[in-house]
Amino acid sequence: MAEPIIEPIENYGLSTKDKKKALFSKVGVVGCGRDGQSIVALIASAGIEVVFIEIEEERIKSAAKKVERILDNRIDNWGLTSSEKKAIMGRITGSLDMNDLKDCDFVIECIRYDDETGERSTKLRKEVFKELEQILDPNAIIATNATTVIISELASDLVHKDRCISLHFMIGHPDAKIIEVVKGIYTSDDVLDKVLLFARMIKYEPIIVHESNGLVGQRLLVVMLNEACQMLMENTCDLESIDKMFQTGYGLRLGVFRLADIIGIEKIVMLMEDMFNEYGDKKYKPSPILWRLYRSKQLGVYSGKGFYIYDGTTPVGANILF
């Protein structure tokens, strides 16, 4: 009787051990403040698993609740269903441990703005980048979500500088599906191509911007906002009418004051100060009205009062200051 032929069954089974991992199957976000929450929600909405890192358990719970609120708003206004929301939340995991990012092939640094000052530390970001380099696979991409920080500076102390890139998500409106992509001095063409693909995967239109403080979106916004504030100080027109001119006259989704409240007055003031220091042009110097709101902690939707007064996220009237 012939000897039976014995071959390893693994060669014929459905094992996934040798299958190539899909690109952007898992994305990490370091920091889940206002910007981070929006980014986590939109990535998970695109069917991608997301792990976000925070420094306290309470912040993880708070961030998760706020992501749910973002999705609830989409249910109310943008056609999302409750079952879709449940599936999206199932793709999101919060963690205190940076090592939980080790399987990610793309990590976005999005550390919180200081709630009091609106500042984000370049030094702290560089520390985050160094820690990520120790944890991630050398082929994983490291990005920052920033407009006034130069990605080449963040990458300069790393071994694998070529994998670093900068992004800026336009999060002022749920339908503003455009993202600024910044290739640094060290960024490889391969990394740029992958990030452009990622933008399209999440149904955002990418525009490539050269390294510059403020990029395109913020530089346009703050100049319009300063001029609108100047008109308020001159009593040229009331606040609500200026916003109506932006919306009705120019077909914009939001007025400039309403948009400033959504972004956050503290964030805008610090961005403008950065741009003024970089370019030395007074058009970037924050208006006295912006400083008045900033110093009185009337910071927009987040604090319940900015240019407008809010009931939740709904404006109920102009601030009495104006």
CSV table of C-alpha atoms in Angstrom, one decimal:
chain,number,residue,atom,x,y,z
A,1,MET,CA,0.0,0.0,0.0
A,2,ALA,CA,1.4,3.4,-1.0
A,3,GLU,CA,2.4,5.8,1.7
A,4,PRO,CA,-0.2,8.6,2.2
A,5,ILE,CA,0.9,12.1,1.1
A,6,ILE,CA,0.7,14.5,4.0
A,7,GLU,CA,0.8,18.2,3.3
A,8,PRO,CA,0.3,21.1,5.8
A,9,ILE,CA,-3.4,22.1,5.7
A,10,GLU,CA,-2.4,25.8,6.3
A,11,ASN,CA,-1.5,26.1,2.7
A,12,TYR,CA,-5.1,25.4,1.7
A,13,GLY,CA,-7.1,27.0,4.5
A,14,LEU,CA,-8.6,30.5,4.9
A,15,SER,CA,-5.8,31.8,7.2
A,16,THR,CA,-5.3,35.5,7.1
A,17,LYS,CA,-1.7,35.4,8.4
A,18,ASP,CA,-0.1,36.0,5.1
A,19,LYS,CA,-2.6,38.5,3.7
A,20,LYS,CA,-1.4,42.0,3.2
A,21,LYS,CA,-2.9,44.5,5.5
A,22,ALA,CA,-5.2,47.0,3.8
A,23,LEU,CA,-3.9,50.6,3.7
A,24,PHE,CA,-5.6,52.9,6.3
A,25,SER,CA,-7.4,50.0,8.0
A,26,LYS,CA,-6.7,51.6,11.4
A,27,VAL,CA,-6.0,55.2,12.0
A,28,GLY,CA,-4.8,56.8,15.3
A,29,VAL,CA,-5.6,60.3,16.6
A,30,VAL,CA,-3.5,61.8,19.5
A,31,GLY,CA,-5.7,64.2,21.4
A,32,CYS,CA,-9.5,64.4,21.2
A,33,GLY,CA,-10.5,68.0,21.8
A,34,ARG,CA,-12.9,69.8,19.6
A,35,ASP,CA,-10.8,69.3,16.4
A,36,GLY,CA,-9.9,65.7,17.3
A,37,GLN,CA,-13.6,64.8,18.0
A,38,SER,CA,-14.6,66.0,14.5
A,39,ILE,CA,-11.7,64.1,12.9
A,40,VAL,CA,-12.5,60.9,14.8
A,41,ALA,CA,-16.1,61.1,13.7
A,42,LEU,CA,-15.5,61.7,10.1
A,43,ILE,CA,-12.8,58.9,9.8
A,44,ALA,CA,-15.0,56.4,11.5
A,45,SER,CA,-17.9,57.5,9.3
A,46,ALA,CA,-15.8,56.4,6.3
A,47,GLY,CA,-15.7,52.8,7.6
A,48,ILE,CA,-12.2,53.1,9.2
A,49,GLU,CA,-11.3,51.9,12.7
A,50,VAL,CA,-10.1,54.7,14.9
A,51,VAL,CA,-8.1,54.7,18.1
A,52,PHE,CA,-7.8,58.1,19.9
A,53,ILE,CA,-5.5,58.9,22.8
A,54,GLU,CA,-6.3,61.1,25.8
A,55,ILE,CA,-4.5,61.7,29.0
A,56,GLU,CA,-7.3,61.0,31.5
A,57,GLU,CA,-10.2,58.5,31.6
A,58,GLU,CA,-12.6,61.4,32.1
A,59,ARG,CA,-11.5,63.0,28.9
A,60,ILE,CA,-12.0,59.8,27.0
A,61,LYS,CA,-15.6,59.6,28.2
A,62,SER,CA,-16.2,63.2,27.5
A,63,ALA,CA,-14.7,63.0,24.0
A,64,ALA,CA,-16.9,59.9,23.2
A,65,LYS,CA,-20.0,61.7,24.4
A,66,LYS,CA,-19.2,64.7,22.2
A,67,VAL,CA,-18.5,62.5,19.2
A,68,GLU,CA,-22.0,61.0,19.8
A,69,ARG,CA,-23.4,64.6,19.8
A,70,ILE,CA,-21.7,65.3,16.4
A,71,LEU,CA,-23.4,62.1,15.0
A,72,ASP,CA,-26.7,63.0,16.6
A,73,ASN,CA,-26.6,66.3,14.9
A,74,ARG,CA,-26.1,64.5,11.6
A,75,ILE,CA,-29.1,62.3,12.4
A,76,ASP,CA,-31.2,65.5,12.9
A,77,ASN,CA,-29.9,67.5,10.0
A,78,TRP,CA,-27.8,65.4,7.5
A,79,GLY,CA,-29.6,62.1,7.0
A,80,LEU,CA,-27.6,59.8,9.2
A,81,THR,CA,-29.6,56.9,10.7
A,82,SER,CA,-29.4,55.5,14.3
A,83,SER,CA,-28.1,52.2,13.1
A,84,GLU,CA,-25.3,53.9,11.1
A,85,LYS,CA,-24.4,55.9,14.2
A,86,LYS,CA,-24.2,52.7,16.2
A,87,ALA,CA,-21.8,51.2,13.6
A,88,ILE,CA,-19.7,54.3,13.6
A,89,MET,CA,-19.3,54.4,17.4
A,90,GLY,CA,-18.4,50.7,17.2
A,91,ARG,CA,-15.3,51.6,15.2
A,92,ILE,CA,-14.0,54.1,17.8
A,93,THR,CA,-11.9,53.2,20.7
A,94,GLY,CA,-10.4,55.6,23.3
A,95,SER,CA,-7.2,54.8,25.2
A,96,LEU,CA,-4.7,56.2,27.7
A,97,ASP,CA,-1.9,54.1,26.3
A,98,MET,CA,0.1,55.3,23.2
A,99,ASN,CA,1.1,51.7,22.6
A,100,ASP,CA,-2.4,51.0,21.4
A,101,LEU,CA,-1.5,52.9,18.2
A,102,LYS,CA,1.2,50.4,17.2
A,103,ASP,CA,-1.0,48.7,14.6
A,104,CYS,CA,-2.0,52.0,13.0
A,105,ASP,CA,-0.6,52.8,9.6
A,106,PHE,CA,-1.5,56.5,9.9
A,107,VAL,CA,-1.6,58.7,13.1
A,108,ILE,CA,-2.8,62.3,13.3
A,109,GLU,CA,-1.5,64.5,16.1
A,110,CYS,CA,-4.3,66.7,17.3
A,111,ILE,CA,-3.4,67.6,20.8
A,112,ARG,CA,-5.8,70.0,22.5
A,113,TYR,CA,-5.7,73.7,22.4
A,114,ASP,CA,-5.4,75.1,25.9
A,115,ASP,CA,-9.0,76.0,27.0
A,116,GLU,CA,-7.9,79.2,28.6
A,117,THR,CA,-5.3,80.5,26.2
A,118,GLY,CA,-6.0,78.8,22.9
A,119,GLU,CA,-2.3,77.8,22.6
A,120,ARG,CA,-0.9,74.5,21.4
A,121,SER,CA,2.8,73.8,22.2
A,122,THR,CA,5.2,73.1,19.4
A,123,LYS,CA,7.6,71.5,22.0
A,124,LEU,CA,4.8,69.1,23.2
A,125,ARG,CA,4.0,68.2,19.6
A,126,LYS,CA,7.6,67.3,18.9
A,127,GLU,CA,7.6,65.1,21.9
A,128,VAL,CA,4.5,63.3,20.6
A,129,PHE,CA,6.2,62.8,17.2
A,130,LYS,CA,9.3,61.3,18.9
A,131,GLU,CA,7.1,59.0,21.0
A,132,LEU,CA,5.1,57.9,17.9
A,133,GLU,CA,8.3,57.1,16.0
A,134,GLN,CA,9.3,54.6,18.8
A,135,ILE,CA,5.9,52.9,18.7
A,136,LEU,CA,4.9,52.8,15.0
A,137,ASP,CA,6.1,50.7,12.1
A,138,PRO,CA,8.7,52.7,10.1
A,139,ASN,CA,6.3,52.8,7.1
A,140,ALA,CA,3.5,54.3,9.2
A,141,ILE,CA,2.6,57.9,8.4
A,142,ILE,CA,2.7,60.6,11.1
A,143,ALA,CA,0.7,63.8,10.5
A,144,THR,CA,-0.3,66.9,12.4
A,145,ASN,CA,-3.6,68.7,12.1
A,146,ALA,CA,-2.3,72.3,12.1
A,147,THR,CA,-2.2,75.6,10.2
A,148,THR,CA,0.5,77.6,11.9
A,149,VAL,CA,3.1,74.9,12.8
A,150,ILE,CA,5.6,73.9,10.1
A,151,ILE,CA,5.7,70.2,9.6
A,152,SER,CA,9.4,70.2,8.7
A,153,GLU,CA,10.2,71.6,12.2
A,154,LEU,CA,8.2,68.8,13.8
A,155,ALA,CA,10.0,66.1,11.7
A,156,SER,CA,13.5,67.6,12.0
A,157,ASP,CA,14.5,65.4,15.0
A,158,LEU,CA,13.1,62.1,13.8
A,159,VAL,CA,15.0,59.3,12.1
A,160,HIS,CA,12.2,58.7,9.5
A,161,LYS,CA,11.6,62.3,8.6
A,162,ASP,CA,10.1,61.4,5.2
A,163,ARG,CA,6.9,59.9,6.7
A,164,CYS,CA,5.8,63.2,8.2
A,165,ILE,CA,3.1,65.4,6.7
A,166,SER,CA,0.6,68.1,7.7
A,167,LEU,CA,-3.1,68.2,7.3
A,168,HIS,CA,-5.8,70.8,8.0
A,169,PHE,CA,-9.4,69.6,8.1
A,170,MET,CA,-12.0,72.3,7.5
A,171,ILE,CA,-14.4,71.4,10.3
A,172,GLY,CA,-16.5,74.6,10.5
A,173,HIS,CA,-19.4,73.0,8.6
A,174,PRO,CA,-20.3,69.3,8.1
A,175,ASP,CA,-20.5,69.7,4.3
A,176,ALA,CA,-17.1,71.5,4.0
A,177,LYS,CA,-15.4,68.4,2.6
A,178,ILE,CA,-12.0,69.9,1.7
A,179,ILE,CA,-8.7,69.2,3.4
A,180,GLU,CA,-5.4,71.1,3.0
A,181,VAL,CA,-2.4,68.7,2.6
A,182,VAL,CA,1.1,70.1,3.3
A,183,LYS,CA,4.2,68.4,2.0
A,184,GLY,CA,7.2,69.3,4.1
A,185,ILE,CA,10.9,69.5,3.1
A,186,TYR,CA,11.4,65.9,4.1
A,187,THR,CA,8.0,64.4,3.1
A,188,SER,CA,8.4,61.7,0.4
A,189,ASP,CA,6.2,61.6,-2.7
A,190,ASP,CA,5.0,58.2,-1.7
A,191,VAL,CA,3.6,59.5,1.6
A,192,LEU,CA,2.0,62.5,-0.2
A,193,ASP,CA,0.3,60.1,-2.6
A,194,LYS,CA,-1.0,57.9,0.2
A,195,VAL,CA,-2.4,60.9,2.1
A,196,LEU,CA,-4.1,62.2,-1.0
A,197,LEU,CA,-5.7,58.7,-1.4
A,198,PHE,CA,-6.7,58.8,2.3
A,199,ALA,CA,-8.5,62.2,1.7
A,200,ARG,CA,-10.5,60.7,-1.1
A,201,MET,CA,-11.3,57.5,0.9
A,202,ILE,CA,-13.0,59.7,3.5
A,203,LYS,CA,-14.7,61.7,0.7
A,204,TYR,CA,-12.8,64.9,1.2
A,205,GLU,CA,-11.3,66.9,-1.7
A,206,PRO,CA,-7.5,67.5,-1.0
A,207,ILE,CA,-5.7,70.6,-2.0
A,208,ILE,CA,-1.9,70.7,-1.9
A,209,VAL,CA,-0.5,73.7,-0.1
A,210,HIS,CA,3.2,74.6,0.4
A,211,GLU,CA,4.5,75.1,3.9
A,212,SER,CA,3.3,78.4,5.2
A,213,ASN,CA,1.9,79.9,8.4
A,214,GLY,CA,-1.9,79.9,8.2
A,215,LEU,CA,-2.1,77.9,4.9
A,216,VAL,CA,-4.9,79.1,2.7
A,217,GLY,CA,-8.1,78.7,4.7
A,218,GLN,CA,-7.1,80.5,7.8
A,219,ARG,CA,-5.4,83.3,6.0
A,220,LEU,CA,-8.5,84.0,4.0
A,221,LEU,CA,-10.8,83.7,7.1
A,222,VAL,CA,-8.9,86.0,9.5
A,223,VAL,CA,-8.6,88.9,7.0
A,224,MET,CA,-12.4,88.8,6.3
A,225,LEU,CA,-13.1,88.5,10.1
A,226,ASN,CA,-10.9,91.5,10.9
A,227,GLU,CA,-12.6,93.6,8.3
A,228,ALA,CA,-16.0,92.6,9.5
A,229,CYS,CA,-15.0,93.5,13.1
A,230,GLN,CA,-13.8,96.9,11.8
A,231,MET,CA,-17.2,97.5,10.3
A,232,LEU,CA,-18.8,96.7,13.7
A,233,MET,CA,-16.5,99.2,15.4
A,234,GLU,CA,-17.4,101.9,12.8
A,235,ASN,CA,-21.1,101.1,13.3
A,236,THR,CA,-21.4,100.6,9.5
A,237,CYS,CA,-23.8,97.7,10.0
A,238,ASP,CA,-25.1,95.3,12.6
A,239,LEU,CA,-23.6,91.9,13.2
A,240,GLU,CA,-26.4,89.8,11.9
A,241,SER,CA,-26.7,91.9,8.7
A,242,ILE,CA,-23.0,91.5,8.0
A,243,ASP,CA,-23.3,87.7,8.4
A,244,LYS,CA,-26.4,87.8,6.1
A,245,MET,CA,-24.4,89.6,3.4
A,246,PHE,CA,-21.8,86.7,3.6
A,247,GLN,CA,-24.5,84.1,3.3
A,248,THR,CA,-27.0,85.6,0.9
A,249,GLY,CA,-24.8,88.0,-1.0
A,250,TYR,CA,-21.9,85.6,-1.6
A,251,GLY,CA,-23.6,82.2,-1.3
A,252,LEU,CA,-21.5,81.1,1.8
A,253,ARG,CA,-23.0,78.5,4.1
A,254,LEU,CA,-22.2,80.5,7.2
A,255,GLY,CA,-21.5,84.1,8.1
A,256,VAL,CA,-18.0,85.1,9.2
A,257,PHE,CA,-19.0,85.8,12.8
A,258,ARG,CA,-20.9,82.5,13.1
A,259,LEU,CA,-18.0,80.6,11.7
A,260,ALA,CA,-15.6,82.3,14.1
A,261,ASP,CA,-17.9,81.2,17.0
A,262,ILE,CA,-17.8,77.6,15.7
A,263,ILE,CA,-14.0,77.5,15.4
A,264,GLY,CA,-13.5,79.2,18.7
A,265,ILE,CA,-12.4,82.8,19.5
A,266,GLU,CA,-9.4,81.6,21.6
A,267,LYS,CA,-8.1,79.5,18.8
A,268,ILE,CA,-8.5,82.2,16.2
A,269,VAL,CA,-6.8,84.9,18.3
A,270,MET,CA,-3.8,82.6,18.9
A,271,LEU,CA,-3.6,81.7,15.2
A,272,MET,CA,-3.7,85.3,14.2
A,273,GLU,CA,-1.0,86.2,16.7
A,274,ASP,CA,1.2,83.4,15.2
A,275,MET,CA,0.6,84.8,11.7
A,276,PHE,CA,1.3,88.3,12.7
A,277,ASN,CA,4.6,87.3,14.3
A,278,GLU,CA,5.5,85.3,11.1
A,279,TYR,CA,4.5,87.9,8.5
A,280,GLY,CA,4.7,91.2,10.4
A,281,ASP,CA,1.6,92.4,8.5
A,282,LYS,CA,-1.1,94.2,10.6
A,283,LYS,CA,-3.9,92.6,8.6
A,284,TYR,CA,-3.3,89.5,10.7
A,285,LYS,CA,-3.3,91.4,14.1
A,286,PRO,CA,-6.5,90.4,16.0
A,287,SER,CA,-9.1,93.1,16.1
A,288,PRO,CA,-9.8,94.8,19.5
A,289,ILE,CA,-13.3,93.1,19.4
A,290,LEU,CA,-11.6,89.7,19.2
A,291,TRP,CA,-9.4,90.5,22.1
A,292,ARG,CA,-12.4,91.8,24.1
A,293,LEU,CA,-14.2,88.4,23.6
A,294,TYR,CA,-11.0,86.5,24.3
A,295,ARG,CA,-10.2,88.3,27.5
A,296,SER,CA,-13.8,88.0,28.8
A,297,LYS,CA,-13.8,84.2,27.9
A,298,GLN,CA,-16.8,84.7,25.5
A,299,LEU,CA,-15.2,82.1,23.1
A,300,GLY,CA,-18.1,81.1,20.9
A,301,VAL,CA,-20.3,78.0,20.7
A,302,TYR,CA,-18.1,76.1,23.2
A,303,SER,CA,-18.6,78.7,26.0
A,304,GLY,CA,-22.2,79.5,25.1
A,305,LYS,CA,-21.4,83.1,24.1
A,306,GLY,CA,-19.3,84.7,21.4
A,307,PHE,CA,-20.5,87.0,18.7
A,308,TYR,CA,-23.8,85.2,19.2
A,309,ILE,CA,-25.5,83.8,22.3
A,310,TYR,CA,-26.2,80.0,22.1
A,311,ASP,CA,-28.7,77.5,23.4
A,312,GLY,CA,-26.5,74.4,22.9
A,313,THR,CA,-25.2,74.8,19.4
A,314,THR,CA,-28.1,77.0,18.2
A,315,PRO,CA,-27.6,80.8,18.0
A,316,VAL,CA,-30.5,82.6,19.7
A,317,GLY,CA,-29.4,86.1,19.1
A,318,ALA,CA,-26.5,88.5,18.8
A,319,ASN,CA,-24.3,89.2,21.8
A,320,ILE,CA,-25.4,92.4,23.6
A,321,LEU,CA,-21.8,93.6,23.2
A,322,PHE,CA,-22.7,94.3,19.6
